[in-house]
Amino acid sequence: MSQSLASAGPAAAPTAEVVITGDLGRPARLTVPDLASWPQHTARVAFECATNGMRHHRFTGPLLHDVLADTAPAFDPARRKDRLRFLIAVRGADGHHALLSWAEIDPDFGRAPVLLAVTLDGDGLDRVGPQLVLPQDRCGGRHISGIDTIRVDGGYAGAVTAP
């Protein structure tokens, strides 16, 4: 016997999805449960906000570098240090944007432990989407909630010219 809609309870909200696009061999669409299947790292952060004072949080999630490396960025192996010209643009569902360089997260260079957080203070972020967490940022200005898009871009060759 089937349940009526009224007795079945409230409908589950859709799971948030992140689209990873750009100069990649394997663009991706990932949900928080997908990201939770990656090796998890924990970051305890203290963001000093000008309006709200000090905020302390604990985030868990995979490293941004690991997730993006799996999408096969189009680094040119014939060009020395080609990955250093790549930028990473992150957008939240609320329109907030942040920009990082590949060198910032690359283990051979900046090695910043940037997370795509799937939990905040122990609570899952399945419905609202992952959060960009840069533990090294003092004020949390590049912290992005509800990430919906990440774009990896190395396609601006020739933008910088030598004299």
mmCIF file of N, CA and C in Angstrom, residues 6-116:
data_model
loop_
_atom_site.group_PDB
_atom_site.id
_atom_site.type_symbol
_atom_site.label_atom_id
_atom_site.label_comp_id
_atom_site.label_asym_id
_atom_site.label_seq_id
_atom_site.Cartn_x
_atom_site.Cartn_y
_atom_site.Cartn_z
ATOM 1 N N ALA A 6 0.670 13.508 1.921
ATOM 2 C CA ALA A 6 0.545 14.188 3.210
ATOM 3 C C ALA A 6 1.204 13.390 4.322
ATOM 4 N N SER A 7 1.091 12.068 4.283
ATOM 5 C CA SER A 7 1.668 11.266 5.355
ATOM 6 C C SER A 7 3.138 10.941 5.116
ATOM 7 N N ALA A 8 3.631 11.204 3.918
ATOM 8 C CA ALA A 8 5.019 10.889 3.594
ATOM 9 C C ALA A 8 5.985 11.890 4.216
ATOM 10 N N GLY A 9 5.501 13.028 4.700
ATOM 11 C CA GLY A 9 6.365 14.043 5.284
ATOM 12 C C GLY A 9 6.792 15.059 4.249
ATOM 13 N N PRO A 10 7.554 16.055 4.686
ATOM 14 C CA PRO A 10 7.975 17.101 3.759
ATOM 15 C C PRO A 10 8.940 16.560 2.711
ATOM 16 N N ALA A 11 8.859 17.121 1.537
ATOM 17 C CA ALA A 11 9.751 16.709 0.456
ATOM 18 C C ALA A 11 11.172 17.159 0.783
ATOM 19 N N ALA A 12 12.128 16.329 0.451
ATOM 20 C CA ALA A 12 13.523 16.670 0.695
ATOM 21 C C ALA A 12 13.938 17.788 -0.254
ATOM 22 N N ALA A 13 14.661 18.753 0.299
ATOM 23 C CA ALA A 13 15.176 19.840 -0.531
ATOM 24 C C ALA A 13 16.268 19.279 -1.435
ATOM 25 N N PRO A 14 16.433 19.834 -2.617
ATOM 26 C CA PRO A 14 17.467 19.320 -3.514
ATOM 27 C C PRO A 14 18.862 19.557 -2.924
ATOM 28 N N THR A 15 19.760 18.652 -3.250
ATOM 29 C CA THR A 15 21.140 18.783 -2.804
ATOM 30 C C THR A 15 21.842 19.801 -3.686
ATOM 31 N N ALA A 16 22.599 20.696 -3.054
ATOM 32 C CA ALA A 16 23.342 21.720 -3.796
ATOM 33 C C ALA A 16 24.422 21.057 -4.653
ATOM 34 N N GLU A 17 24.751 21.695 -5.765
ATOM 35 C CA GLU A 17 25.719 21.151 -6.705
ATOM 36 C C GLU A 17 26.723 22.227 -7.084
ATOM 37 N N VAL A 18 27.986 21.820 -7.225
ATOM 38 C CA VAL A 18 29.060 22.714 -7.657
ATOM 39 C C VAL A 18 29.464 22.307 -9.060
ATOM 40 N N VAL A 19 29.494 23.267 -9.967
ATOM 41 C CA VAL A 19 29.956 23.022 -11.332
ATOM 42 C C VAL A 19 31.409 23.478 -11.405
ATOM 43 N N ILE A 20 32.290 22.567 -11.813
ATOM 44 C CA ILE A 20 33.709 22.900 -11.973
ATOM 45 C C ILE A 20 33.994 22.893 -13.460
ATOM 46 N N THR A 21 34.407 24.040 -13.954
ATOM 47 C CA THR A 21 34.526 24.236 -15.394
ATOM 48 C C THR A 21 35.821 24.980 -15.708
ATOM 49 N N GLY A 22 36.061 25.193 -16.985
ATOM 50 C CA GLY A 22 37.220 25.964 -17.413
ATOM 51 C C GLY A 22 38.152 25.156 -18.275
ATOM 52 N N ASP A 23 39.436 25.438 -18.144
ATOM 53 C CA ASP A 23 40.466 24.778 -18.937
ATOM 54 C C ASP A 23 40.820 23.448 -18.277
ATOM 55 N N LEU A 24 39.920 22.489 -18.458
ATOM 56 C CA LEU A 24 40.008 21.206 -17.779
ATOM 57 C C LEU A 24 39.801 20.055 -18.747
ATOM 58 N N GLY A 25 40.447 18.961 -18.480
ATOM 59 C CA GLY A 25 40.220 17.752 -19.263
ATOM 60 C C GLY A 25 38.961 17.025 -18.828
ATOM 61 N N ARG A 26 38.579 17.181 -17.540
ATOM 62 C CA ARG A 26 37.404 16.498 -17.001
ATOM 63 C C ARG A 26 36.571 17.462 -16.156
ATOM 64 N N PRO A 27 35.800 18.353 -16.774
ATOM 65 C CA PRO A 27 34.914 19.208 -15.975
ATOM 66 C C PRO A 27 34.024 18.332 -15.098
ATOM 67 N N ALA A 28 33.524 18.900 -14.011
ATOM 68 C CA ALA A 28 32.775 18.078 -13.061
ATOM 69 C C ALA A 28 31.571 18.809 -12.497
ATOM 70 N N ARG A 29 30.639 18.028 -11.991
ATOM 71 C CA ARG A 29 29.502 18.496 -11.198
ATOM 72 C C ARG A 29 29.537 17.666 -9.932
ATOM 73 N N LEU A 30 29.714 18.325 -8.782
ATOM 74 C CA LEU A 30 29.870 17.614 -7.526
ATOM 75 C C LEU A 30 28.887 18.126 -6.481
ATOM 76 N N THR A 31 28.400 17.212 -5.666
ATOM 77 C CA THR A 31 27.546 17.573 -4.536
ATOM 78 C C THR A 31 28.380 17.482 -3.259
ATOM 79 N N VAL A 32 27.818 17.956 -2.167
ATOM 80 C CA VAL A 32 28.504 17.833 -0.878
ATOM 81 C C VAL A 32 28.774 16.360 -0.554
ATOM 82 N N PRO A 33 27.811 15.436 -0.756
ATOM 83 C CA PRO A 33 28.140 14.022 -0.517
ATOM 84 C C PRO A 33 29.296 13.518 -1.390
ATOM 85 N N ASP A 34 29.383 13.996 -2.631
ATOM 86 C CA ASP A 34 30.522 13.628 -3.479
ATOM 87 C C ASP A 34 31.826 14.099 -2.834
ATOM 88 N N LEU A 35 31.842 15.353 -2.383
ATOM 89 C CA LEU A 35 33.040 15.922 -1.769
ATOM 90 C C LEU A 35 33.371 15.239 -0.444
ATOM 91 N N ALA A 36 32.353 14.761 0.254
ATOM 92 C CA ALA A 36 32.570 14.067 1.531
ATOM 93 C C ALA A 36 33.247 12.713 1.330
ATOM 94 N N SER A 37 33.239 12.201 0.100
ATOM 95 C CA SER A 37 33.886 10.914 -0.163
ATOM 96 C C SER A 37 35.403 11.067 -0.348
ATOM 97 N N TRP A 38 35.885 12.292 -0.485
ATOM 98 C CA TRP A 38 37.322 12.563 -0.609
ATOM 99 C C TRP A 38 37.965 12.502 0.773
ATOM 100 N N PRO A 39 39.294 12.341 0.850
ATOM 101 C CA PRO A 39 39.961 12.443 2.154
ATOM 102 C C PRO A 39 39.624 13.802 2.791
ATOM 103 N N GLN A 40 39.245 13.746 4.055
ATOM 104 C CA GLN A 40 38.793 14.951 4.761
ATOM 105 C C GLN A 40 39.913 15.555 5.605
ATOM 106 N N HIS A 41 39.933 16.873 5.625
ATOM 107 C CA HIS A 41 40.890 17.641 6.420
ATOM 108 C C HIS A 41 40.075 18.566 7.323
ATOM 109 N N THR A 42 40.634 18.906 8.464
ATOM 110 C CA THR A 42 39.951 19.790 9.400
ATOM 111 C C THR A 42 40.723 21.091 9.530
ATOM 112 N N ALA A 43 39.990 22.192 9.566
ATOM 113 C CA ALA A 43 40.593 23.505 9.791
ATOM 114 C C ALA A 43 39.809 24.209 10.884
ATOM 115 N N ARG A 44 40.527 24.623 11.904
ATOM 116 C CA ARG A 44 39.935 25.470 12.944
ATOM 117 C C ARG A 44 40.377 26.883 12.610
ATOM 118 N N VAL A 45 39.415 27.753 12.408
ATOM 119 C CA VAL A 45 39.736 29.109 11.967
ATOM 120 C C VAL A 45 39.168 30.146 12.929
ATOM 121 N N ALA A 46 39.818 31.284 12.914
ATOM 122 C CA ALA A 46 39.335 32.449 13.656
ATOM 123 C C ALA A 46 39.325 33.598 12.658
ATOM 124 N N PHE A 47 38.130 34.026 12.273
ATOM 125 C CA PHE A 47 37.992 35.142 11.347
ATOM 126 C C PHE A 47 37.711 36.402 12.151
ATOM 127 N N GLU A 48 38.499 37.428 11.907
ATOM 128 C CA GLU A 48 38.304 38.701 12.579
ATOM 129 C C GLU A 48 37.485 39.613 11.666
ATOM 130 N N CYS A 49 36.208 39.771 11.995
ATOM 131 C CA CYS A 49 35.301 40.562 11.168
ATOM 132 C C CYS A 49 35.225 41.986 11.707
ATOM 133 N N ALA A 50 35.241 42.944 10.811
ATOM 134 C CA ALA A 50 35.170 44.343 11.217
ATOM 135 C C ALA A 50 33.835 44.659 11.880
ATOM 136 N N THR A 51 32.758 44.012 11.439
ATOM 137 C CA THR A 51 31.432 44.319 11.976
ATOM 138 C C THR A 51 31.004 43.401 13.113
ATOM 139 N N ASN A 52 31.472 42.137 13.109
ATOM 140 C CA ASN A 52 31.006 41.162 14.095
ATOM 141 C C ASN A 52 32.076 40.679 15.070
ATOM 142 N N GLY A 53 33.286 41.209 14.994
ATOM 143 C CA GLY A 53 34.348 40.767 15.884
ATOM 144 C C GLY A 53 34.899 39.411 15.488
ATOM 145 N N MET A 54 35.537 38.748 16.440
ATOM 146 C CA MET A 54 36.191 37.456 16.195
ATOM 147 C C MET A 54 35.155 36.337 16.140
ATOM 148 N N ARG A 55 35.267 35.493 15.120
ATOM 149 C CA ARG A 55 34.392 34.328 14.939
ATOM 150 C C ARG A 55 35.267 33.084 14.844
ATOM 151 N N HIS A 56 34.955 32.063 15.624
ATOM 152 C CA HIS A 56 35.704 30.806 15.620
ATOM 153 C C HIS A 56 34.830 29.709 15.031
ATOM 154 N N HIS A 57 35.413 28.929 14.100
ATOM 155 C CA HIS A 57 34.672 27.842 13.464
ATOM 156 C C HIS A 57 35.597 26.660 13.203
ATOM 157 N N ARG A 58 34.986 25.495 13.018
ATOM 158 C CA ARG A 58 35.690 24.275 12.636
ATOM 159 C C ARG A 58 35.050 23.767 11.349
ATOM 160 N N PHE A 59 35.868 23.616 10.329
ATOM 161 C CA PHE A 59 35.407 23.140 9.022
ATOM 162 C C PHE A 59 36.083 21.814 8.709
ATOM 163 N N THR A 60 35.386 20.948 7.974
ATOM 164 C CA THR A 60 36.010 19.743 7.417
ATOM 165 C C THR A 60 35.645 19.664 5.944
ATOM 166 N N GLY A 61 36.570 19.102 5.169
ATOM 167 C CA GLY A 61 36.331 18.921 3.744
ATOM 168 C C GLY A 61 37.614 18.563 3.034
ATOM 169 N N PRO A 62 37.519 18.261 1.741
ATOM 170 C CA PRO A 62 38.716 17.952 0.961
ATOM 171 C C PRO A 62 39.482 19.223 0.625
ATOM 172 N N LEU A 63 40.751 19.040 0.311
ATOM 173 C CA LEU A 63 41.558 20.171 -0.146
ATOM 174 C C LEU A 63 41.113 20.578 -1.551
ATOM 175 N N LEU A 64 41.000 21.868 -1.775
ATOM 176 C CA LEU A 64 40.647 22.388 -3.097
ATOM 177 C C LEU A 64 41.622 21.867 -4.143
ATOM 178 N N HIS A 65 42.903 21.848 -3.843
ATOM 179 C CA HIS A 65 43.909 21.366 -4.796
ATOM 180 C C HIS A 65 43.608 19.944 -5.246
ATOM 181 N N ASP A 66 43.287 19.059 -4.301
ATOM 182 C CA ASP A 66 43.039 17.658 -4.644
ATOM 183 C C ASP A 66 41.837 17.512 -5.576
ATOM 184 N N VAL A 67 40.770 18.240 -5.276
ATOM 185 C CA VAL A 67 39.556 18.160 -6.097
ATOM 186 C C VAL A 67 39.829 18.704 -7.499
ATOM 187 N N LEU A 68 40.488 19.849 -7.577
ATOM 188 C CA LEU A 68 40.754 20.441 -8.889
ATOM 189 C C LEU A 68 41.772 19.635 -9.683
ATOM 190 N N ALA A 69 42.769 19.067 -9.027
ATOM 191 C CA ALA A 69 43.752 18.247 -9.741
ATOM 192 C C ALA A 69 43.073 17.058 -10.411
ATOM 193 N N ASP A 70 42.005 16.547 -9.803
ATOM 194 C CA ASP A 70 41.273 15.413 -10.370
ATOM 195 C C ASP A 70 40.505 15.783 -11.641
ATOM 196 N N THR A 71 40.299 17.067 -11.889
ATOM 197 C CA THR A 71 39.591 17.511 -13.096
ATOM 198 C C THR A 71 40.541 17.701 -14.276
ATOM 199 N N ALA A 72 41.803 17.387 -14.086
ATOM 200 C CA ALA A 72 42.819 17.432 -15.146
ATOM 201 C C ALA A 72 42.968 18.822 -15.776
ATOM 202 N N PRO A 73 43.452 19.799 -14.990
ATOM 203 C CA PRO A 73 43.699 21.116 -15.578
ATOM 204 C C PRO A 73 44.618 20.997 -16.786
ATOM 205 N N ALA A 74 44.392 21.849 -17.765
ATOM 206 C CA ALA A 74 45.101 21.765 -19.050
ATOM 207 C C ALA A 74 46.476 22.416 -18.982
ATOM 208 N N PHE A 75 47.308 21.941 -18.055
ATOM 209 C CA PHE A 75 48.680 22.432 -17.972
ATOM 210 C C PHE A 75 49.448 21.909 -19.182
ATOM 211 N N ASP A 76 50.265 22.761 -19.760
ATOM 212 C CA ASP A 76 51.078 22.369 -20.903
ATOM 213 C C ASP A 76 52.400 21.808 -20.380
ATOM 214 N N PRO A 77 52.618 20.500 -20.530
ATOM 215 C CA PRO A 77 53.844 19.909 -19.998
ATOM 216 C C PRO A 77 55.110 20.421 -20.683
ATOM 217 N N ALA A 78 54.977 21.010 -21.869
ATOM 218 C CA ALA A 78 56.137 21.536 -22.593
ATOM 219 C C ALA A 78 56.545 22.917 -22.069
ATOM 220 N N ARG A 79 55.678 23.550 -21.291
ATOM 221 C CA ARG A 79 55.982 24.898 -20.773
ATOM 222 C C ARG A 79 56.384 24.792 -19.311
ATOM 223 N N ARG A 80 57.554 25.242 -19.017
ATOM 224 C CA ARG A 80 58.063 25.193 -17.647
ATOM 225 C C ARG A 80 57.135 25.975 -16.712
ATOM 226 N N LYS A 81 56.710 25.355 -15.670
ATOM 227 C CA LYS A 81 55.865 25.969 -14.644
ATOM 228 C C LYS A 81 54.553 26.525 -15.206
ATOM 229 N N ASP A 82 53.998 25.875 -16.217
ATOM 230 C CA ASP A 82 52.770 26.367 -16.854
ATOM 231 C C ASP A 82 51.629 26.550 -15.863
ATOM 232 N N ARG A 83 51.570 25.698 -14.859
ATOM 233 C CA ARG A 83 50.464 25.779 -13.894
ATOM 234 C C ARG A 83 50.437 27.099 -13.132
ATOM 235 N N LEU A 84 51.555 27.836 -13.134
ATOM 236 C CA LEU A 84 51.603 29.102 -12.405
ATOM 237 C C LEU A 84 50.775 30.205 -13.061
ATOM 238 N N ARG A 85 50.354 30.009 -14.296
ATOM 239 C CA ARG A 85 49.543 31.037 -14.958
ATOM 240 C C ARG A 85 48.044 30.822 -14.762
ATOM 241 N N PHE A 86 47.654 29.757 -14.075
ATOM 242 C CA PHE A 86 46.245 29.431 -13.908
ATOM 243 C C PHE A 86 45.628 30.155 -12.703
ATOM 244 N N LEU A 87 44.422 30.631 -12.920
ATOM 245 C CA LEU A 87 43.642 31.278 -11.868
ATOM 246 C C LEU A 87 42.416 30.429 -11.552
ATOM 247 N N ILE A 88 41.912 30.578 -10.342
ATOM 248 C CA ILE A 88 40.737 29.839 -9.888
ATOM 249 C C ILE A 88 39.717 30.855 -9.399
ATOM 250 N N ALA A 89 38.579 30.920 -10.069
ATOM 251 C CA ALA A 89 37.495 31.829 -9.674
ATOM 252 C C ALA A 89 36.403 31.000 -9.006
ATOM 253 N N VAL A 90 35.995 31.432 -7.818
ATOM 254 C CA VAL A 90 34.983 30.720 -7.040
ATOM 255 C C VAL A 90 33.804 31.661 -6.844
ATOM 256 N N ARG A 91 32.594 31.140 -7.104
ATOM 257 C CA ARG A 91 31.379 31.955 -6.940
ATOM 258 C C ARG A 91 30.393 31.233 -6.034
ATOM 259 N N GLY A 92 29.810 31.991 -5.129
ATOM 260 C CA GLY A 92 28.764 31.463 -4.272
ATOM 261 C C GLY A 92 27.403 31.752 -4.860
ATOM 262 N N ALA A 93 26.411 31.018 -4.405
ATOM 263 C CA ALA A 93 25.046 31.203 -4.899
ATOM 264 C C ALA A 93 24.529 32.610 -4.625
ATOM 265 N N ASP A 94 25.108 33.283 -3.628
ATOM 266 C CA ASP A 94 24.690 34.651 -3.304
ATOM 267 C C ASP A 94 25.399 35.705 -4.152
ATOM 268 N N GLY A 95 26.260 35.254 -5.101
ATOM 269 C CA GLY A 95 26.962 36.169 -5.983
ATOM 270 C C GLY A 95 28.334 36.596 -5.478
ATOM 271 N N HIS A 96 28.700 36.204 -4.260
ATOM 272 C CA HIS A 96 30.020 36.531 -3.720
ATOM 273 C C HIS A 96 31.080 35.783 -4.535
ATOM 274 N N HIS A 97 32.181 36.470 -4.868
ATOM 275 C CA HIS A 97 33.251 35.892 -5.677
ATOM 276 C C HIS A 97 34.584 35.987 -4.937
ATOM 277 N N ALA A 98 35.481 35.066 -5.262
ATOM 278 C CA ALA A 98 36.868 35.132 -4.793
ATOM 279 C C ALA A 98 37.755 34.566 -5.879
ATOM 280 N N LEU A 99 38.987 35.030 -5.896
ATOM 281 C CA LEU A 99 39.949 34.611 -6.895
ATOM 282 C C LEU A 99 41.210 34.120 -6.190
ATOM 283 N N LEU A 100 41.714 32.970 -6.640
ATOM 284 C CA LEU A 100 42.958 32.414 -6.116
ATOM 285 C C LEU A 100 43.851 32.077 -7.298
ATOM 286 N N SER A 101 45.131 31.948 -7.034
ATOM 287 C CA SER A 101 46.036 31.465 -8.074
ATOM 288 C C SER A 101 46.302 29.980 -7.825
ATOM 289 N N TRP A 102 46.607 29.251 -8.897
ATOM 290 C CA TRP A 102 46.947 27.845 -8.734
ATOM 291 C C TRP A 102 48.178 27.717 -7.836
ATOM 292 N N ALA A 103 49.154 28.611 -8.005
ATOM 293 C CA ALA A 103 50.380 28.551 -7.208
ATOM 294 C C ALA A 103 50.082 28.626 -5.715
ATOM 295 N N GLU A 104 49.049 29.328 -5.341
ATOM 296 C CA GLU A 104 48.674 29.477 -3.933
ATOM 297 C C GLU A 104 48.336 28.126 -3.294
ATOM 298 N N ILE A 105 47.675 27.227 -4.037
ATOM 299 C CA ILE A 105 47.234 25.940 -3.472
ATOM 300 C C ILE A 105 48.138 24.771 -3.852
ATOM 301 N N ASP A 106 49.036 24.978 -4.796
ATOM 302 C CA ASP A 106 49.895 23.904 -5.291
ATOM 303 C C ASP A 106 50.915 23.494 -4.217
ATOM 304 N N PRO A 107 51.037 22.186 -3.937
ATOM 305 C CA PRO A 107 51.994 21.727 -2.923
ATOM 306 C C PRO A 107 53.448 22.094 -3.225
ATOM 307 N N ASP A 108 53.790 22.330 -4.500
ATOM 308 C CA ASP A 108 55.157 22.706 -4.853
ATOM 309 C C ASP A 108 55.414 24.207 -4.672
ATOM 310 N N PHE A 109 54.405 24.972 -4.360
ATOM 311 C CA PHE A 109 54.561 26.421 -4.240
ATOM 312 C C PHE A 109 53.965 26.903 -2.915
ATOM 313 N N GLY A 110 52.794 27.522 -2.917
ATOM 314 C CA GLY A 110 52.225 28.092 -1.702
ATOM 315 C C GLY A 110 51.701 27.076 -0.702
ATOM 316 N N ARG A 111 51.226 25.936 -1.197
ATOM 317 C CA ARG A 111 50.726 24.851 -0.354
ATOM 318 C C ARG A 111 49.668 25.303 0.664
ATOM 319 N N ALA A 112 48.852 26.281 0.324
ATOM 320 C CA ALA A 112 47.800 26.744 1.238
ATOM 321 C C ALA A 112 46.763 25.635 1.406
ATOM 322 N N PRO A 113 46.381 25.328 2.644
ATOM 323 C CA PRO A 113 45.420 24.244 2.903
ATOM 324 C C PRO A 113 43.976 24.703 2.716
ATOM 325 N N VAL A 114 43.655 25.145 1.507
ATOM 326 C CA VAL A 114 42.322 25.652 1.193
ATOM 327 C C VAL A 114 41.343 24.487 1.110
ATOM 328 N N LEU A 115 40.218 24.603 1.808
ATOM 329 C CA LEU A 115 39.223 23.541 1.844
ATOM 330 C C LEU A 115 37.986 23.874 1.034
ATOM 331 N N LEU A 116 37.347 22.826 0.532
ATOM 332 C CA LEU A 116 35.963 22.886 0.073
ATOM 333 C C LEU A 116 35.181 22.227 1.210
#
